[in-house]
C-alpha positions as YAML, in Angstrom:
chain: A
units: angstrom
residues:
- id: 1
  name: MET
  ca: [50.94, -20.13, 20.75]
- id: 2
  name: THR
  ca: [47.53, -20.67, 20.34]
- id: 3
  name: GLY
  ca: [44.82, -18.54, 20.85]
- id: 4
  name: ALA
  ca: [47.91, -15.20, 21.31]
- id: 5
  name: PRO
  ca: [47.17, -12.10, 19.63]
- id: 6
  name: SER
  ca: [49.03, -11.44, 16.26]
- id: 7
  name: SER
  ca: [51.36, -8.46, 16.68]
- id: 8
  name: LYS
  ca: [49.54, -6.68, 13.87]
- id: 9
  name: ALA
  ca: [46.68, -7.32, 16.00]
- id: 10
  name: ALA
  ca: [48.25, -6.01, 19.11]
- id: 11
  name: ALA
  ca: [49.96, -3.58, 17.95]
- id: 12
  name: ALA
  ca: [46.73, -2.26, 16.04]
- id: 13
  name: ALA
  ca: [44.84, -1.84, 19.79]
- id: 14
  name: ALA
  ca: [47.41, 0.01, 21.23]
- id: 15
  name: LYS
  ca: [47.43, 2.12, 18.61]
- id: 16
  name: PRO
  ca: [45.61, 5.70, 19.97]
- id: 17
  name: ARG
  ca: [43.00, 7.09, 18.00]
- id: 18
  name: SER
  ca: [43.06, 9.81, 16.39]
- id: 19
  name: ALA
  ca: [41.44, 13.22, 17.71]
- id: 20
  name: ALA
  ca: [39.31, 13.20, 14.44]
- id: 21
  name: ILE
  ca: [38.52, 9.27, 15.17]
- id: 22
  name: ALA
  ca: [37.03, 10.18, 18.87]
- id: 23
  name: SER
  ca: [35.27, 13.23, 18.19]
- id: 24
  name: ALA
  ca: [33.24, 11.14, 14.71]
- id: 25
  name: LEU
  ca: [32.32, 8.25, 17.67]
- id: 26
  name: SER
  ca: [31.53, 10.43, 20.68]
- id: 27
  name: THR
  ca: [29.39, 12.64, 17.71]
- id: 28
  name: LEU
  ca: [27.56, 9.03, 16.91]
- id: 29
  name: GLU
  ca: [27.56, 7.65, 20.40]
- id: 30
  name: THR
  ca: [25.67, 10.77, 21.55]
- id: 31
  name: GLU
  ca: [23.94, 10.85, 18.82]
- id: 32
  name: ALA
  ca: [22.23, 7.39, 19.84]
- id: 33
  name: ALA
  ca: [21.46, 8.33, 22.66]
- id: 34
  name: GLY
  ca: [18.94, 10.56, 21.18]
- id: 35
  name: LEU
  ca: [17.60, 8.27, 18.96]
- id: 36
  name: ALA
  ca: [17.57, 5.39, 21.81]
- id: 37
  name: ALA
  ca: [15.74, 8.13, 24.44]
- id: 38
  name: LEU
  ca: [12.92, 8.65, 21.54]
- id: 39
  name: ILE
  ca: [12.93, 4.96, 20.75]
- id: 40
  name: ALA
  ca: [11.66, 4.81, 24.56]
- id: 41
  name: ALA
  ca: [9.34, 7.26, 24.34]
- id: 42
  name: VAL
  ca: [7.73, 5.97, 21.70]
- id: 43
  name: GLY
  ca: [7.24, 3.05, 23.87]
- id: 44
  name: ASN
  ca: [6.20, 4.65, 27.34]
- id: 45
  name: GLY
  ca: [3.56, 7.38, 25.92]
- id: 46
  name: LEU
  ca: [4.84, 9.50, 23.27]
- id: 47
  name: GLY
  ca: [3.08, 6.01, 20.84]
- id: 48
  name: GLU
  ca: [0.37, 7.11, 21.74]
- id: 49
  name: ALA
  ca: [0.60, 10.69, 20.67]
- id: 50
  name: PHE
  ca: [1.94, 9.44, 17.43]
- id: 51
  name: GLU
  ca: [-1.35, 6.82, 16.63]
- id: 52
  name: ALA
  ca: [-2.87, 10.15, 17.07]
- id: 53
  name: ALA
  ca: [-0.84, 12.21, 15.02]
- id: 54
  name: VAL
  ca: [-1.22, 8.94, 12.09]
- id: 55
  name: GLY
  ca: [-4.79, 9.06, 12.05]
- id: 56
  name: LEU
  ca: [-5.13, 12.74, 11.99]
- id: 57
  name: ILE
  ca: [-2.79, 12.50, 8.44]
- id: 58
  name: LEU
  ca: [-5.47, 9.17, 7.28]
- id: 59
  name: GLY
  ca: [-8.35, 10.98, 7.65]
- id: 60
  name: ALA
  ca: [-7.40, 14.16, 6.04]
- id: 61
  name: ARG
  ca: [-8.42, 15.17, 2.95]
- id: 62
  name: GLY
  ca: [-6.13, 17.59, 1.93]
- id: 63
  name: ARG
  ca: [-2.72, 17.45, 2.16]
- id: 64
  name: VAL
  ca: [0.49, 17.53, 4.66]
- id: 65
  name: ILE
  ca: [1.96, 21.04, 4.82]
- id: 66
  name: VAL
  ca: [5.30, 20.82, 6.62]
- id: 67
  name: THR
  ca: [6.96, 23.61, 8.16]
- id: 68
  name: GLY
  ca: [10.40, 24.80, 10.17]
- id: 69
  name: MET
  ca: [12.17, 27.48, 10.71]
- id: 70
  name: GLY
  ca: [16.64, 26.59, 10.28]
- id: 71
  name: LYS
  ca: [17.69, 23.13, 11.26]
- id: 72
  name: SER
  ca: [13.85, 22.35, 11.61]
- id: 73
  name: GLY
  ca: [13.70, 24.12, 8.49]
- id: 74
  name: HIS
  ca: [15.85, 21.92, 6.69]
- id: 75
  name: VAL
  ca: [14.55, 18.58, 8.03]
- id: 76
  name: ALA
  ca: [11.04, 19.65, 7.34]
- id: 77
  name: ARG
  ca: [11.81, 19.71, 3.66]
- id: 78
  name: LYS
  ca: [12.92, 16.48, 4.50]
- id: 79
  name: ILE
  ca: [10.04, 15.02, 6.01]
- id: 80
  name: ALA
  ca: [7.94, 16.73, 3.14]
- id: 81
  name: ALA
  ca: [9.91, 15.08, 0.23]
- id: 82
  name: THR
  ca: [9.68, 11.90, 1.89]
- id: 83
  name: LEU
  ca: [6.10, 12.00, 2.85]
- id: 84
  name: ALA
  ca: [5.08, 12.71, -1.08]
- id: 85
  name: SER
  ca: [7.07, 9.96, -2.36]
- id: 86
  name: THR
  ca: [5.62, 7.33, -0.61]
- id: 87
  name: GLY
  ca: [2.09, 8.12, -1.40]
- id: 88
  name: THR
  ca: [0.85, 11.24, 0.84]
- id: 89
  name: PRO
  ca: [0.65, 14.15, -0.12]
- id: 90
  name: SER
  ca: [3.15, 16.60, 0.95]
- id: 91
  name: HIS
  ca: [4.62, 20.14, 0.56]
- id: 92
  name: TYR
  ca: [6.82, 22.38, 2.10]
- id: 93
  name: VAL
  ca: [6.24, 25.95, 3.42]
- id: 94
  name: HIS
  ca: [8.53, 28.53, 4.71]
- id: 95
  name: PRO
  ca: [7.41, 29.99, 7.70]
- id: 96
  name: ALA
  ca: [8.66, 33.60, 6.69]
- id: 97
  name: GLU
  ca: [7.52, 33.11, 3.55]
- id: 98
  name: ALA
  ca: [3.70, 31.82, 4.89]
- id: 99
  name: SER
  ca: [3.98, 35.45, 6.61]
- id: 100
  name: HIS
  ca: [3.95, 37.17, 3.19]
- id: 101
  name: GLY
  ca: [1.38, 35.21, 0.81]
- id: 102
  name: ASP
  ca: [2.18, 31.35, 1.08]
- id: 103
  name: LEU
  ca: [-0.53, 31.01, 3.45]
- id: 104
  name: GLY
  ca: [-2.74, 30.62, 0.66]
- id: 105
  name: MET
  ca: [-1.19, 27.28, -0.44]
- id: 106
  name: VAL
  ca: [-2.40, 25.89, 3.18]
- id: 107
  name: ALA
  ca: [-6.65, 24.36, 2.70]
- id: 108
  name: PRO
  ca: [-8.56, 23.82, 5.53]
- id: 109
  name: GLU
  ca: [-8.11, 20.03, 4.46]
- id: 110
  name: ASP
  ca: [-5.06, 20.19, 4.95]
- id: 111
  name: VAL
  ca: [-3.34, 19.14, 7.91]
- id: 112
  name: ILE
  ca: [0.46, 21.38, 9.39]
- id: 113
  name: VAL
  ca: [3.04, 19.38, 10.89]
- id: 114
  name: ALA
  ca: [5.14, 21.86, 12.93]
- id: 115
  name: LEU
  ca: [9.25, 21.96, 13.86]
- id: 116
  name: SER
  ca: [10.39, 23.85, 16.43]
- id: 117
  name: TRP
  ca: [12.54, 22.28, 19.26]
- id: 118
  name: SER
  ca: [12.08, 25.30, 21.48]
- id: 119
  name: GLY
  ca: [8.66, 25.67, 20.49]
- id: 120
  name: GLU
  ca: [8.91, 28.87, 20.81]
- id: 121
  name: THR
  ca: [10.04, 29.92, 16.87]
- id: 122
  name: ALA
  ca: [8.98, 33.50, 16.33]
- id: 123
  name: GLU
  ca: [9.12, 32.73, 12.44]
- id: 124
  name: LEU
  ca: [6.09, 30.31, 13.13]
- id: 125
  name: ARG
  ca: [3.67, 32.60, 14.90]
- id: 126
  name: ASP
  ca: [1.78, 33.82, 11.59]
- id: 127
  name: ILE
  ca: [1.33, 29.49, 10.24]
- id: 128
  name: VAL
  ca: [-0.24, 28.40, 13.75]
- id: 129
  name: ASP
  ca: [-2.17, 31.68, 13.92]
- id: 130
  name: TYR
  ca: [-3.01, 30.26, 11.16]
- id: 131
  name: SER
  ca: [-3.79, 27.21, 11.86]
- id: 132
  name: GLN
  ca: [-6.42, 28.59, 15.00]
- id: 133
  name: ARG
  ca: [-8.58, 30.79, 12.75]
- id: 134
  name: PHE
  ca: [-9.47, 28.45, 10.13]
- id: 135
  name: ASP
  ca: [-9.55, 24.50, 11.82]
- id: 136
  name: VAL
  ca: [-6.46, 23.48, 10.46]
- id: 137
  name: PRO
  ca: [-5.51, 20.71, 12.39]
- id: 138
  name: LEU
  ca: [-1.36, 21.27, 13.69]
- id: 139
  name: ILE
  ca: [1.17, 18.85, 14.99]
- id: 140
  name: ALA
  ca: [3.50, 19.64, 16.33]
- id: 141
  name: ILE
  ca: [7.35, 17.94, 16.94]
- id: 142
  name: THR
  ca: [9.06, 19.78, 19.69]
- id: 143
  name: SER
  ca: [10.77, 18.64, 22.67]
- id: 144
  name: ASN
  ca: [8.98, 21.82, 25.11]
- id: 145
  name: VAL
  ca: [5.28, 20.57, 25.62]
- id: 146
  name: GLU
  ca: [4.62, 23.85, 27.93]
- id: 147
  name: SER
  ca: [5.32, 26.18, 24.64]
- id: 148
  name: ALA
  ca: [3.39, 28.31, 22.29]
- id: 149
  name: LEU
  ca: [3.80, 25.73, 19.40]
- id: 150
  name: ALA
  ca: [2.26, 22.62, 21.85]
- id: 151
  name: ARG
  ca: [-0.28, 24.74, 23.43]
- id: 152
  name: ALA
  ca: [-2.04, 25.25, 19.87]
- id: 153
  name: ALA
  ca: [-1.28, 22.43, 18.41]
- id: 154
  name: ARG
  ca: [-3.75, 18.98, 17.99]
- id: 155
  name: VAL
  ca: [-1.07, 16.88, 18.71]
- id: 156
  name: VAL
  ca: [2.02, 16.71, 20.19]
- id: 157
  name: LEU
  ca: [4.78, 15.04, 19.55]
- id: 158
  name: ALA
  ca: [7.20, 15.37, 22.42]
- id: 159
  name: LEU
  ca: [10.73, 14.87, 21.33]
- id: 160
  name: PRO
  ca: [12.97, 13.32, 24.92]
- id: 161
  name: LEU
  ca: [15.37, 16.06, 25.81]
- id: 162
  name: ALA
  ca: [18.77, 14.63, 24.78]
- id: 163
  name: PRO
  ca: [22.70, 16.24, 24.57]
- id: 164
  name: GLU
  ca: [23.47, 17.99, 21.56]
- id: 165
  name: ALA
  ca: [26.81, 16.29, 20.01]
- id: 166
  name: CYS
  ca: [28.01, 19.29, 19.31]
- id: 167
  name: PRO
  ca: [30.16, 20.34, 21.92]
- id: 168
  name: LEU
  ca: [29.13, 23.89, 22.76]
- id: 169
  name: GLY
  ca: [25.84, 22.48, 22.79]
- id: 170
  name: LEU
  ca: [24.70, 24.81, 20.51]
- id: 171
  name: ALA
  ca: [24.42, 23.53, 17.09]
- id: 172
  name: PRO
  ca: [21.29, 21.55, 16.17]
- id: 173
  name: THR
  ca: [22.43, 17.92, 15.77]
- id: 174
  name: THR
  ca: [21.17, 15.13, 17.77]
- id: 175
  name: SER
  ca: [17.91, 17.15, 18.12]
- id: 176
  name: THR
  ca: [17.25, 17.50, 14.27]
- id: 177
  name: LEU
  ca: [18.18, 14.18, 14.16]
- id: 178
  name: MET
  ca: [15.27, 12.67, 15.92]
- id: 179
  name: GLN
  ca: [13.11, 15.18, 14.47]
- id: 180
  name: LEU
  ca: [13.98, 13.19, 10.96]
- id: 181
  name: ALA
  ca: [13.67, 10.16, 12.71]
- id: 182
  name: MET
  ca: [10.06, 11.20, 13.79]
- id: 183
  name: GLY
  ca: [9.33, 12.51, 10.66]
- id: 184
  name: ASP
  ca: [10.16, 8.92, 8.98]
- id: 185
  name: ALA
  ca: [8.69, 7.18, 11.46]
- id: 186
  name: LEU
  ca: [5.22, 8.84, 10.33]
- id: 187
  name: ALA
  ca: [6.47, 8.02, 6.40]
- id: 188
  name: VAL
  ca: [6.82, 4.59, 7.11]
- id: 189
  name: THR
  ca: [3.71, 4.47, 9.43]
- id: 190
  name: LEU
  ca: [1.24, 6.11, 6.71]
- id: 191
  name: LEU
  ca: [2.83, 3.77, 3.57]
- id: 192
  name: GLU
  ca: [2.18, 0.34, 5.34]
- id: 193
  name: SER
  ca: [-1.65, 1.98, 6.44]
- id: 194
  name: ARG
  ca: [-2.01, 3.17, 2.84]
- id: 195
  name: GLY
  ca: [-0.82, -0.43, 1.40]
- id: 196
  name: PHE
  ca: [1.49, 1.60, -0.76]
- id: 197
  name: THR
  ca: [3.27, -0.85, -2.67]
- id: 198
  name: ALA
  ca: [6.73, -0.87, -4.77]
- id: 199
  name: ARG
  ca: [4.77, -0.37, -8.04]
- id: 200
  name: ASP
  ca: [3.40, 2.74, -6.46]
- id: 201
  name: PHE
  ca: [6.78, 3.65, -5.30]
- id: 202
  name: ARG
  ca: [7.92, 3.35, -8.80]
- id: 203
  name: THR
  ca: [5.68, 6.20, -10.22]
- id: 204
  name: PHE
  ca: [7.07, 8.75, -8.39]
- id: 205
  name: HIS
  ca: [10.69, 7.27, -8.80]
- id: 206
  name: PRO
  ca: [11.19, 7.25, -12.79]
- id: 207
  name: GLY
  ca: [14.47, 8.33, -12.71]
- id: 208
  name: GLY
  ca: [18.18, 6.55, -11.54]
- id: 209
  name: LYS
  ca: [19.30, 3.70, -10.46]
- id: 210
  name: LEU
  ca: [15.66, 3.61, -7.73]
- id: 211
  name: GLY
  ca: [14.22, 3.55, -10.87]
- id: 212
  name: ALA
  ca: [15.69, 1.40, -12.91]
- id: 213
  name: ASN
  ca: [14.95, -1.03, -10.48]
- id: 214
  name: LEU
  ca: [11.43, -0.40, -10.07]
- id: 215
  name: LYS
  ca: [11.39, -1.05, -13.58]
- id: 216
  name: PHE
  ca: [8.90, -4.16, -14.70]
- id: 217
  name: VAL
  ca: [10.04, -7.00, -16.50]
- id: 218
  name: ARG
  ca: [8.15, -6.09, -19.78]
- id: 219
  name: ASP
  ca: [9.80, -2.89, -19.43]
- id: 220
  name: VAL
  ca: [12.68, -4.54, -20.49]
- id: 221
  name: MET
  ca: [12.35, -8.11, -21.75]
- id: 222
  name: ARG
  ca: [13.08, -8.88, -25.43]
- id: 223
  name: ALA
  ca: [9.47, -9.87, -26.86]
- id: 224
  name: GLY
  ca: [8.30, -11.00, -30.61]
- id: 225
  name: GLU
  ca: [10.70, -12.45, -32.91]
- id: 226
  name: ALA
  ca: [13.45, -11.38, -29.87]
- id: 227
  name: VAL
  ca: [12.67, -14.72, -28.41]
- id: 228
  name: PRO
  ca: [14.39, -17.73, -29.33]
- id: 229
  name: LEU
  ca: [11.76, -20.52, -29.51]
- id: 230
  name: ALA
  ca: [11.36, -24.47, -30.06]
- id: 231
  name: ARG
  ca: [8.73, -26.98, -30.71]
- id: 232
  name: THR
  ca: [8.29, -30.40, -29.13]
- id: 233
  name: GLY
  ca: [9.49, -32.92, -30.65]
- id: 234
  name: ALA
  ca: [11.85, -30.40, -32.93]
- id: 235
  name: LEU
  ca: [15.56, -31.52, -33.58]
- id: 236
  name: MET
  ca: [18.63, -30.09, -32.09]
- id: 237
  name: GLY
  ca: [19.69, -29.18, -35.27]
- id: 238
  name: GLU
  ca: [16.73, -26.77, -35.69]
- id: 239
  name: VAL
  ca: [17.31, -25.41, -32.08]
- id: 240
  name: LEU
  ca: [21.08, -24.79, -32.47]
- id: 241
  name: VAL
  ca: [19.67, -22.46, -35.37]
- id: 242
  name: GLU
  ca: [17.25, -20.54, -33.28]
- id: 243
  name: MET
  ca: [19.74, -20.43, -30.35]
- id: 244
  name: SER
  ca: [22.44, -18.86, -32.64]
- id: 245
  name: ALA
  ca: [20.54, -16.85, -34.29]
- id: 246
  name: LYS
  ca: [18.48, -14.96, -31.11]
- id: 247
  name: GLY
  ca: [21.80, -14.87, -29.12]
- id: 248
  name: LEU
  ca: [21.17, -15.08, -25.49]
- id: 249
  name: GLY
  ca: [22.43, -18.48, -25.33]
- id: 250
  name: CYS
  ca: [18.84, -19.92, -24.72]
- id: 251
  name: VAL
  ca: [15.68, -21.44, -26.23]
- id: 252
  name: ALA
  ca: [12.47, -21.68, -24.92]
- id: 253
  name: VAL
  ca: [10.58, -24.76, -25.64]
- id: 254
  name: VAL
  ca: [7.18, -24.73, -26.14]
- id: 255
  name: GLY
  ca: [3.97, -27.35, -26.92]
- id: 256
  name: ALA
  ca: [1.75, -27.90, -29.29]
- id: 257
  name: ASP
  ca: [-0.49, -26.04, -26.65]
- id: 258
  name: GLY
  ca: [2.35, -22.86, -26.34]
- id: 259
  name: ARG
  ca: [3.01, -23.21, -22.97]
- id: 260
  name: LEU
  ca: [6.55, -23.72, -22.02]
- id: 261
  name: ALA
  ca: [7.57, -27.52, -21.93]
- id: 262
  name: GLY
  ca: [11.26, -26.68, -21.53]
- id: 263
  name: ILE
  ca: [14.50, -24.65, -22.06]
- id: 264
  name: VAL
  ca: [17.33, -25.37, -23.75]
- id: 265
  name: THR
  ca: [20.87, -23.65, -22.74]
- id: 266
  name: ASP
  ca: [24.71, -23.89, -23.10]
- id: 267
  name: GLY
  ca: [24.64, -25.70, -20.17]
- id: 268
  name: ASP
  ca: [22.54, -28.63, -21.45]
- id: 269
  name: LEU
  ca: [24.27, -28.17, -24.91]
- id: 270
  name: ARG
  ca: [27.92, -29.17, -23.19]
- id: 271
  name: ARG
  ca: [25.97, -32.12, -20.66]
- id: 272
  name: HIS
  ca: [24.69, -33.72, -23.96]
- id: 273
  name: MET
  ca: [27.86, -33.00, -26.84]
- id: 274
  name: ALA
  ca: [27.88, -35.56, -28.92]
- id: 275
  name: ASN
  ca: [28.32, -36.76, -32.89]
- id: 276
  name: ASP
  ca: [24.57, -37.30, -32.71]
- id: 277
  name: LEU
  ca: [23.74, -34.00, -30.80]
- id: 278
  name: PRO
  ca: [21.84, -31.91, -33.97]
- id: 279
  name: THR
  ca: [19.59, -35.13, -35.03]
- id: 280
  name: ARG
  ca: [18.27, -36.08, -31.54]
- id: 281
  name: PRO
  ca: [15.01, -34.39, -30.54]
- id: 282
  name: VAL
  ca: [15.03, -31.56, -28.53]
- id: 283
  name: ASP
  ca: [13.12, -33.15, -26.01]
- id: 284
  name: ALA
  ca: [15.65, -35.61, -24.35]
- id: 285
  name: ILE
  ca: [18.22, -32.56, -23.81]
- id: 286
  name: MET
  ca: [15.38, -29.86, -22.58]
- id: 287
  name: SER
  ca: [15.88, -28.83, -18.89]
- id: 288
  name: ARG
  ca: [11.91, -29.10, -17.84]
- id: 289
  name: ALA
  ca: [11.74, -26.88, -15.30]
- id: 290
  name: PRO
  ca: [13.29, -23.97, -16.24]
- id: 291
  name: LYS
  ca: [13.71, -20.55, -13.72]
- id: 292
  name: THR
  ca: [10.56, -17.98, -15.32]
- id: 293
  name: VAL
  ca: [8.95, -14.97, -14.31]
- id: 294
  name: ARG
  ca: [5.75, -12.25, -14.96]
- id: 295
  name: PRO
  ca: [5.83, -9.74, -17.06]
- id: 296
  name: ASP
  ca: [4.46, -7.79, -14.09]
- id: 297
  name: GLN
  ca: [7.61, -8.90, -12.55]
- id: 298
  name: MET
  ca: [9.95, -6.06, -11.00]
- id: 299
  name: ALA
  ca: [12.86, -5.92, -12.67]
- id: 300
  name: SER
  ca: [14.52, -5.73, -9.06]
- id: 301
  name: GLU
  ca: [13.13, -9.31, -8.92]
- id: 302
  name: ALA
  ca: [14.84, -10.98, -11.57]
- id: 303
  name: LEU
  ca: [17.48, -10.20, -10.77]
- id: 304
  name: ARG
  ca: [17.47, -11.22, -7.36]
- id: 305
  name: ILE
  ca: [16.44, -14.73, -9.55]
- id: 306
  name: LEU
  ca: [19.46, -14.74, -11.58]
- id: 307
  name: ASN
  ca: [21.79, -14.48, -9.91]
- id: 308
  name: THR
  ca: [19.97, -16.76, -6.88]
- id: 309
  name: ALA
  ca: [20.11, -19.46, -9.66]
- id: 310
  name: LYS
  ca: [23.88, -18.08, -11.08]
- id: 311
  name: ILE
  ca: [22.25, -18.29, -14.55]
- id: 312
  name: THR
  ca: [21.83, -15.52, -17.08]
- id: 313
  name: ALA
  ca: [18.72, -15.21, -18.85]
- id: 314
  name: LEU
  ca: [14.91, -16.33, -17.97]
- id: 315
  name: MET
  ca: [12.05, -16.67, -19.88]
- id: 316
  name: VAL
  ca: [8.94, -14.33, -19.58]
- id: 317
  name: VAL
  ca: [5.66, -16.28, -19.23]
- id: 318
  name: ASP
  ca: [1.95, -15.20, -18.82]
- id: 319
  name: ASP
  ca: [-0.79, -17.98, -17.97]
- id: 320
  name: GLY
  ca: [2.47, -20.62, -19.25]
- id: 321
  name: ARG
  ca: [2.80, -19.09, -21.99]
- id: 322
  name: PRO
  ca: [6.47, -17.47, -23.38]
- id: 323
  name: VAL
  ca: [5.82, -13.86, -24.24]
- id: 324
  name: GLY
  ca: [9.19, -12.37, -23.65]
- id: 325
  name: ALA
  ca: [12.92, -13.45, -22.70]
- id: 326
  name: LEU
  ca: [15.36, -11.26, -20.34]
- id: 327
  name: HIS
  ca: [18.99, -11.33, -20.29]
- id: 328
  name: ILE
  ca: [20.72, -9.75, -18.06]
- id: 329
  name: HIS
  ca: [22.26, -8.02, -20.09]
- id: 330
  name: ASP
  ca: [19.38, -6.21, -20.72]
- id: 331
  name: LEU
  ca: [19.38, -5.34, -17.21]
- id: 332
  name: LEU
  ca: [22.81, -4.20, -17.10]
- id: 333
  name: HIS
  ca: [22.09, -2.23, -20.34]
- id: 334
  name: VAL
  ca: [19.13, -0.08, -18.10]
- id: 335
  name: GLY
  ca: [21.12, -0.12, -15.25]
- id: 336
  name: VAL
  ca: [19.01, -2.83, -12.83]
- id: 337
  name: ALA
  ca: [22.20, -4.69, -12.44]
...
């Protein structure tokens, strides 16, 4: 019968959810509602305070000092790390340690971002007093605009009240997610305001998979004698020798001026396979519009070109002249692919 659900689909729909799945969905829905409330708040009043906070940080000559206690402290550490890795010098200062000497890490040119859902965290008192005494601008991220923290702050990012996902209403869950989201919003806005690029990002992320993807083509490509080259007018017999010697499955063809005129690939050989192939000029065999990359492009961009074109190698050109060759195996070797 057309349109009738299959017995398997009907059975799946009828199957009751486990308690674990029901709990997970409840948690995610509650936290999603908190984020929705935060989005609405930014569009209705909170946005002006957010702009002021961004302006305060951009105008500072020093760093962003992020602080918070307990779960807010864990979020503050992450916000500081995100800011630092995206072009805004920042570090976390533990409020309790600040009271025992670490206030020396805070300079008048800095900006303090303090996180406290209640705004009444006792451990923040000394760092807040320090900001007042030495006129260090203070940005508060809190849900309580009447709190001591909010009253001391130059800018208050007032988070909307939302139920915690914890069924007891005690463990910070929705609240810490909203704090984290606000920190991410600050970091991304500052990144965009500073014109921070992927190349800048690479400076702070040289390691791991992310660092590999942020390598430049020039860091990965084969250069010098490893680049397979032939001149226009050369016979295919010579080109075949060069292709075999360099092992990339292709040969770049250059004109008398050294500029790239075309490329011969394994596919070109298959398309022109004949007894007289070795005696034919390369100009009759080569593809005249090969895919290329520049040495200053990101390795991840090169991988995208290879995947999109369904090819395995690219010529690296600078001012129209081949300066390198890049094979997908080179990207695999450094962890990009």
